[in-house]
GROMACS .gro file of C-alpha atoms in nm:
model
  323
    1UNK     CA    1  -2.091   1.621  -0.962
    2UNK     CA    2  -2.359   1.409  -1.130
    3UNK     CA    3  -2.713   1.537  -1.067
    4UNK     CA    4  -3.045   1.360  -1.123
    5UNK     CA    5  -3.097   1.549  -1.447
    6UNK     CA    6  -2.743   1.476  -1.565
    7UNK     CA    7  -2.798   1.107  -1.499
    8UNK     CA    8  -3.112   1.093  -1.710
    9UNK     CA    9  -2.960   1.297  -1.988
   10UNK     CA   10  -2.647   1.085  -2.010
   11UNK     CA   11  -2.837   0.759  -1.990
   12UNK     CA   12  -2.655   0.656  -1.670
   13UNK     CA   13  -2.852   0.416  -1.452
   14UNK     CA   14  -2.891   0.465  -1.079
   15UNK     CA   15  -2.629   0.204  -0.989
   16UNK     CA   16  -2.373   0.367  -1.215
   17UNK     CA   17  -2.443   0.709  -1.068
   18UNK     CA   18  -2.422   0.578  -0.714
   19UNK     CA   19  -2.075   0.443  -0.790
   20UNK     CA   20  -1.967   0.779  -0.931
   21UNK     CA   21  -1.759   0.895  -0.634
   22UNK     CA   22  -1.393   0.906  -0.531
   23UNK     CA   23  -1.272   0.560  -0.425
   24UNK     CA   24  -1.543   0.370  -0.614
   25UNK     CA   25  -1.295   0.197  -0.846
   26UNK     CA   26  -1.086   0.076  -0.551
   27UNK     CA   27  -1.397  -0.047  -0.372
   28UNK     CA   28  -1.523  -0.231  -0.679
   29UNK     CA   29  -1.195  -0.420  -0.712
   30UNK     CA   30  -1.151  -0.474  -0.340
   31UNK     CA   31  -1.316  -0.813  -0.317
   32UNK     CA   32  -1.403  -0.930   0.034
   33UNK     CA   33  -1.447  -0.681   0.317
   34UNK     CA   34  -1.365  -0.809   0.664
   35UNK     CA   35  -1.590  -0.724   0.962
   36UNK     CA   36  -1.476  -0.404   1.126
   37UNK     CA   37  -1.300  -0.400   1.459
   38UNK     CA   38  -1.477  -0.213   1.739
   39UNK     CA   39  -1.236   0.077   1.701
   40UNK     CA   40  -1.281   0.098   1.323
   41UNK     CA   41  -1.658   0.059   1.349
   42UNK     CA   42  -1.680   0.343   1.600
   43UNK     CA   43  -1.490   0.572   1.363
   44UNK     CA   44  -1.712   0.488   1.068
   45UNK     CA   45  -2.036   0.524   1.265
   46UNK     CA   46  -1.927   0.862   1.398
   47UNK     CA   47  -1.867   0.984   1.043
   48UNK     CA   48  -2.199   0.849   0.919
   49UNK     CA   49  -2.392   0.992   1.215
   50UNK     CA   50  -2.244   1.335   1.150
   51UNK     CA   51  -2.332   1.309   0.781
   52UNK     CA   52  -2.688   1.199   0.851
   53UNK     CA   53  -2.734   1.484   1.100
   54UNK     CA   54  -2.610   1.732   0.840
   55UNK     CA   55  -2.834   1.582   0.574
   56UNK     CA   56  -3.141   1.615   0.796
   57UNK     CA   57  -3.087   1.983   0.867
   58UNK     CA   58  -3.337   2.206   0.690
   59UNK     CA   59  -3.578   1.924   0.599
   60UNK     CA   60  -3.931   1.965   0.734
   61UNK     CA   61  -4.073   1.697   0.962
   62UNK     CA   62  -4.337   1.612   0.704
   63UNK     CA   63  -4.081   1.588   0.427
   64UNK     CA   64  -4.251   1.866   0.227
   65UNK     CA   65  -4.095   1.974  -0.099
   66UNK     CA   66  -4.007   2.318   0.031
   67UNK     CA   67  -3.690   2.510   0.110
   68UNK     CA   68  -3.617   2.839   0.286
   69UNK     CA   69  -3.411   3.110   0.126
   70UNK     CA   70  -3.144   3.200   0.382
   71UNK     CA   71  -3.132   3.568   0.293
   72UNK     CA   72  -3.504   3.644   0.291
   73UNK     CA   73  -3.664   3.374   0.503
   74UNK     CA   74  -3.921   3.322   0.223
   75UNK     CA   75  -4.044   2.966   0.186
   76UNK     CA   76  -4.053   2.864  -0.180
   77UNK     CA   77  -4.162   2.546  -0.355
   78UNK     CA   78  -3.883   2.324  -0.487
   79UNK     CA   79  -3.941   2.154  -0.822
   80UNK     CA   80  -3.973   1.777  -0.780
   81UNK     CA   81  -3.687   1.696  -1.018
   82UNK     CA   82  -3.455   1.938  -0.840
   83UNK     CA   83  -3.548   1.783  -0.505
   84UNK     CA   84  -3.478   1.435  -0.639
   85UNK     CA   85  -3.144   1.554  -0.770
   86UNK     CA   86  -3.053   1.696  -0.430
   87UNK     CA   87  -3.162   1.375  -0.252
   88UNK     CA   88  -2.967   1.167  -0.502
   89UNK     CA   89  -2.659   1.382  -0.447
   90UNK     CA   90  -2.687   1.332  -0.073
   91UNK     CA   91  -2.709   0.954  -0.120
   92UNK     CA   92  -2.402   0.966  -0.341
   93UNK     CA   93  -2.214   1.171  -0.082
   94UNK     CA   94  -2.306   0.931   0.197
   95UNK     CA   95  -2.192   0.629  -0.003
   96UNK     CA   96  -1.867   0.806  -0.081
   97UNK     CA   97  -1.824   0.883   0.288
   98UNK     CA   98  -1.879   0.519   0.387
   99UNK     CA   99  -1.625   0.402   0.130
  100UNK     CA  100  -1.369   0.660   0.236
  101UNK     CA  101  -1.416   0.567   0.601
  102UNK     CA  102  -1.379   0.196   0.527
  103UNK     CA  103  -1.061   0.246   0.328
  104UNK     CA  104  -0.922   0.489   0.587
  105UNK     CA  105  -0.969   0.238   0.869
  106UNK     CA  106  -0.795  -0.032   0.668
  107UNK     CA  107  -1.086  -0.278   0.667
  108UNK     CA  108  -1.085  -0.352   0.294
  109UNK     CA  109  -0.903  -0.673   0.210
  110UNK     CA  110  -0.794  -0.678  -0.153
  111UNK     CA  111  -0.840  -1.008  -0.328
  112UNK     CA  112  -0.512  -1.002  -0.519
  113UNK     CA  113  -0.261  -0.720  -0.492
  114UNK     CA  114  -0.086  -0.838  -0.809
  115UNK     CA  115  -0.394  -0.844  -1.029
  116UNK     CA  116  -0.329  -0.500  -1.175
  117UNK     CA  117  -0.011  -0.449  -1.373
  118UNK     CA  118   0.231  -0.179  -1.264
  119UNK     CA  119   0.159   0.161  -1.409
  120UNK     CA  120   0.034   0.505  -1.332
  121UNK     CA  121  -0.333   0.420  -1.288
  122UNK     CA  122  -0.526   0.474  -0.969
  123UNK     CA  123  -0.567   0.099  -0.917
  124UNK     CA  124  -0.192   0.039  -0.920
  125UNK     CA  125  -0.128   0.322  -0.676
  126UNK     CA  126  -0.403   0.206  -0.442
  127UNK     CA  127  -0.292  -0.157  -0.448
  128UNK     CA  128   0.076  -0.073  -0.392
  129UNK     CA  129   0.013  -0.018  -0.022
  130UNK     CA  130  -0.243  -0.290   0.049
  131UNK     CA  131   0.007  -0.512   0.236
  132UNK     CA  132   0.109  -0.232   0.471
  133UNK     CA  133  -0.254  -0.125   0.516
  134UNK     CA  134  -0.359  -0.479   0.603
  135UNK     CA  135  -0.070  -0.534   0.844
  136UNK     CA  136  -0.134  -0.198   1.006
  137UNK     CA  137  -0.496  -0.299   1.066
  138UNK     CA  138  -0.383  -0.635   1.205
  139UNK     CA  139  -0.148  -0.444   1.432
  140UNK     CA  140  -0.452  -0.271   1.583
  141UNK     CA  141  -0.625  -0.607   1.631
  142UNK     CA  142  -0.315  -0.753   1.798
  143UNK     CA  143  -0.282  -0.457   2.034
  144UNK     CA  144  -0.640  -0.512   2.148
  145UNK     CA  145  -0.585  -0.870   2.263
  146UNK     CA  146  -0.587  -0.937   2.637
  147UNK     CA  147  -0.258  -0.958   2.829
  148UNK     CA  148  -0.188  -1.299   2.984
  149UNK     CA  149   0.100  -1.487   3.145
  150UNK     CA  150   0.209  -1.832   3.256
  151UNK     CA  151   0.505  -2.057   3.332
  152UNK     CA  152   0.530  -2.192   2.977
  153UNK     CA  153   0.467  -2.077   2.624
  154UNK     CA  154   0.272  -2.351   2.448
  155UNK     CA  155   0.264  -2.400   2.071
  156UNK     CA  156   0.029  -2.663   1.931
  157UNK     CA  157   0.068  -2.755   1.564
  158UNK     CA  158  -0.064  -3.032   1.341
  159UNK     CA  159   0.252  -3.234   1.412
  160UNK     CA  160   0.276  -3.193   1.789
  161UNK     CA  161   0.291  -2.966   2.091
  162UNK     CA  162   0.594  -2.784   2.231
  163UNK     CA  163   0.657  -2.586   2.550
  164UNK     CA  164   0.919  -2.324   2.640
  165UNK     CA  165   0.989  -2.222   3.000
  166UNK     CA  166   1.116  -1.887   3.123
  167UNK     CA  167   1.461  -2.046   3.157
  168UNK     CA  168   1.434  -2.146   2.788
  169UNK     CA  169   1.393  -2.518   2.862
  170UNK     CA  170   1.227  -2.687   2.566
  171UNK     CA  171   0.972  -2.968   2.600
  172UNK     CA  172   0.770  -3.172   2.350
  173UNK     CA  173   0.476  -3.409   2.387
  174UNK     CA  174   0.517  -3.751   2.228
  175UNK     CA  175   0.275  -4.039   2.278
  176UNK     CA  176   0.104  -3.854   2.559
  177UNK     CA  177   0.429  -3.809   2.750
  178UNK     CA  178   0.634  -3.491   2.796
  179UNK     CA  179   1.003  -3.502   2.710
  180UNK     CA  180   1.263  -3.237   2.782
  181UNK     CA  181   1.462  -3.162   2.468
  182UNK     CA  182   1.722  -2.928   2.614
  183UNK     CA  183   1.741  -2.553   2.568
  184UNK     CA  184   1.565  -2.367   2.293
  185UNK     CA  185   1.783  -2.129   2.086
  186UNK     CA  186   1.729  -1.761   2.155
  187UNK     CA  187   1.495  -1.562   1.934
  188UNK     CA  188   1.675  -1.371   1.660
  189UNK     CA  189   1.584  -1.007   1.604
  190UNK     CA  190   1.833  -0.843   1.369
  191UNK     CA  191   2.168  -0.823   1.548
  192UNK     CA  192   2.017  -0.942   1.878
  193UNK     CA  193   1.964  -1.293   2.018
  194UNK     CA  194   1.703  -1.273   2.292
  195UNK     CA  195   1.594  -1.509   2.567
  196UNK     CA  196   1.255  -1.479   2.743
  197UNK     CA  197   1.372  -1.193   2.965
  198UNK     CA  198   1.535  -1.012   2.674
  199UNK     CA  199   1.215  -1.043   2.476
  200UNK     CA  200   1.023  -0.870   2.753
  201UNK     CA  201   1.269  -0.580   2.735
  202UNK     CA  202   1.259  -0.553   2.354
  203UNK     CA  203   1.126  -0.228   2.209
  204UNK     CA  204   0.766  -0.233   2.089
  205UNK     CA  205   0.812   0.069   1.861
  206UNK     CA  206   0.741  -0.045   1.505
  207UNK     CA  207   1.001   0.190   1.352
  208UNK     CA  208   1.277   0.062   1.578
  209UNK     CA  209   1.169  -0.298   1.522
  210UNK     CA  210   1.180  -0.243   1.146
  211UNK     CA  211   1.533  -0.106   1.182
  212UNK     CA  212   1.638  -0.418   1.374
  213UNK     CA  213   1.478  -0.652   1.122
  214UNK     CA  214   1.650  -0.472   0.835
  215UNK     CA  215   1.995  -0.490   0.996
  216UNK     CA  216   2.268  -0.644   0.775
  217UNK     CA  217   2.237  -1.024   0.790
  218UNK     CA  218   2.477  -1.225   1.003
  219UNK     CA  219   2.613  -1.574   0.926
  220UNK     CA  220   2.329  -1.828   0.946
  221UNK     CA  221   2.076  -1.553   1.013
  222UNK     CA  222   1.716  -1.602   0.900
  223UNK     CA  223   1.528  -1.351   0.687
  224UNK     CA  224   1.360  -1.046   0.845
  225UNK     CA  225   1.022  -1.196   0.760
  226UNK     CA  226   1.112  -1.527   0.929
  227UNK     CA  227   1.231  -1.340   1.237
  228UNK     CA  228   0.900  -1.156   1.259
  229UNK     CA  229   0.690  -1.470   1.207
  230UNK     CA  230   0.889  -1.656   1.474
  231UNK     CA  231   0.820  -1.378   1.723
  232UNK     CA  232   0.450  -1.390   1.637
  233UNK     CA  233   0.415  -1.768   1.677
  234UNK     CA  234   0.696  -1.921   1.877
  235UNK     CA  235   0.753  -1.660   2.146
  236UNK     CA  236   0.563  -1.515   2.445
  237UNK     CA  237   0.546  -1.172   2.279
  238UNK     CA  238   0.304  -0.933   2.450
  239UNK     CA  239   0.007  -0.788   2.257
  240UNK     CA  240   0.193  -0.457   2.233
  241UNK     CA  241   0.506  -0.625   2.092
  242UNK     CA  242   0.303  -0.833   1.846
  243UNK     CA  243   0.134  -0.512   1.730
  244UNK     CA  244   0.473  -0.350   1.672
  245UNK     CA  245   0.602  -0.654   1.483
  246UNK     CA  246   0.300  -0.666   1.252
  247UNK     CA  247   0.337  -0.299   1.171
  248UNK     CA  248   0.712  -0.340   1.113
  249UNK     CA  249   0.644  -0.628   0.871
  250UNK     CA  250   0.441  -0.389   0.659
  251UNK     CA  251   0.754  -0.179   0.610
  252UNK     CA  252   0.968  -0.462   0.474
  253UNK     CA  253   1.048  -0.440   0.104
  254UNK     CA  254   0.919  -0.744  -0.079
  255UNK     CA  255   0.607  -0.794   0.134
  256UNK     CA  256   0.296  -0.858  -0.076
  257UNK     CA  257  -0.068  -0.914   0.012
  258UNK     CA  258  -0.214  -1.222  -0.160
  259UNK     CA  259  -0.569  -1.207  -0.030
  260UNK     CA  260  -0.820  -1.453   0.112
  261UNK     CA  261  -0.711  -1.818   0.136
  262UNK     CA  262  -0.765  -2.129   0.349
  263UNK     CA  263  -0.498  -2.313   0.545
  264UNK     CA  264  -0.444  -2.690   0.539
  265UNK     CA  265  -0.718  -2.742   0.800
  266UNK     CA  266  -0.976  -2.536   0.609
  267UNK     CA  267  -0.962  -2.222   0.823
  268UNK     CA  268  -1.000  -1.896   0.636
  269UNK     CA  269  -0.743  -1.620   0.662
  270UNK     CA  270  -0.546  -1.358   0.470
  271UNK     CA  271  -0.214  -1.453   0.311
  272UNK     CA  272   0.095  -1.232   0.303
  273UNK     CA  273   0.423  -1.330   0.138
  274UNK     CA  274   0.781  -1.210   0.147
  275UNK     CA  275   1.015  -1.271  -0.147
  276UNK     CA  276   1.394  -1.269  -0.127
  277UNK     CA  277   1.655  -1.360  -0.385
  278UNK     CA  278   1.661  -1.729  -0.288
  279UNK     CA  279   1.346  -1.790  -0.084
  280UNK     CA  280   0.979  -1.715  -0.042
  281UNK     CA  281   0.793  -1.700   0.288
  282UNK     CA  282   0.414  -1.702   0.316
  283UNK     CA  283   0.199  -1.656   0.625
  284UNK     CA  284  -0.176  -1.685   0.674
  285UNK     CA  285  -0.324  -1.450   0.935
  286UNK     CA  286  -0.664  -1.463   1.101
  287UNK     CA  287  -0.784  -1.101   1.052
  288UNK     CA  288  -1.028  -1.125   1.344
  289UNK     CA  289  -0.774  -1.231   1.610
  290UNK     CA  290  -0.432  -1.155   1.453
  291UNK     CA  291  -0.333  -1.520   1.513
  292UNK     CA  292  -0.090  -1.681   1.268
  293UNK     CA  293  -0.266  -1.982   1.120
  294UNK     CA  294   0.003  -2.118   0.892
  295UNK     CA  295   0.355  -2.050   0.770
  296UNK     CA  296   0.532  -2.189   0.463
  297UNK     CA  297   0.896  -2.133   0.366
  298UNK     CA  298   1.014  -2.232   0.017
  299UNK     CA  299   1.360  -2.222  -0.139
  300UNK     CA  300   1.333  -2.065  -0.485
  301UNK     CA  301   1.702  -2.095  -0.587
  302UNK     CA  302   2.021  -2.283  -0.503
  303UNK     CA  303   2.073  -2.653  -0.427
  304UNK     CA  304   1.758  -2.669  -0.212
  305UNK     CA  305   1.534  -2.510  -0.478
  306UNK     CA  306   1.175  -2.631  -0.442
  307UNK     CA  307   1.221  -2.759  -0.087
  308UNK     CA  308   0.955  -2.627   0.149
  309UNK     CA  309   0.887  -2.636   0.522
  310UNK     CA  310   0.533  -2.600   0.644
  311UNK     CA  311   0.380  -2.528   0.986
  312UNK     CA  312   0.012  -2.509   1.074
  313UNK     CA  313  -0.056  -2.352   1.413
  314UNK     CA  314  -0.365  -2.481   1.591
  315UNK     CA  315  -0.315  -2.267   1.901
  316UNK     CA  316  -0.050  -2.068   2.087
  317UNK     CA  317  -0.055  -1.920   2.436
  318UNK     CA  318   0.049  -1.938   2.798
  319UNK     CA  319  -0.003  -2.232   3.032
  320UNK     CA  320   0.109  -2.325   3.381
  321UNK     CA  321   0.124  -2.701   3.320
  322UNK     CA  322   0.309  -2.938   3.088
  323UNK     CA  323   0.107  -3.190   2.898
   0.00000   0.00000   0.00000
């Protein structure tokens, strides 16, 4: 551990010494840090409060430079430099604790998970799991959203508004008028095709959902990532189911965290992508609400190479009225 004397002797400045703790490198390369959720904040504050309480033990109310020998009870004077070293060490420990707590609660958003080349360094190992860490944290945010209900699931995008009823009737708004467009296809989840009722009975366990998403593809099936995004945007999935889906997405091979971006309307969010042999899917998530802001699907091979579909979601939720 670096002491005050060691710092002076080695020519290390205070900032350098303060950053001399486990996790400092990861924090320095982390980029933007999102505001903590109430649950995460409570955990961090509890750790800091305990540390501060421990730090204050044994210090006199006047802050005198004295200490008590435990064995003899004799009060002895502490040299000023030794006291400074001990105070500096406590500051270093507290900073390390804050960093550890922040990383443990998953609140650090890494700017670019691909910035460090693969290797055996600490940075590579830390960044390897940033997508799953982020999606796990978003899972907690999603689970905390309020439960609601209604006759229709409404999806409003930059190109129009659509409604789905419990009987899977599909409606769109065009020119201020509502038109029925027939039945909406069931939602695909691995080997299952689910209607509204089936969706309500779907497991919310992230491990089981991951197993379903990773099931062998069927003819005309969409990618596991597309299935998950569709559930998160185009279906009346409950907060608990959305939480399970987000967490399951973090277990998909090929998922990568891109970092902070803006969607086509200028809203800020965090981008996650999923690469397959012939396609690339990218989603932008609002880390404060868990809402999907935008989704882009691009063909990267085959006759449709370069062709992309793009959806920007302005709002999704339940309603009891059409129009």
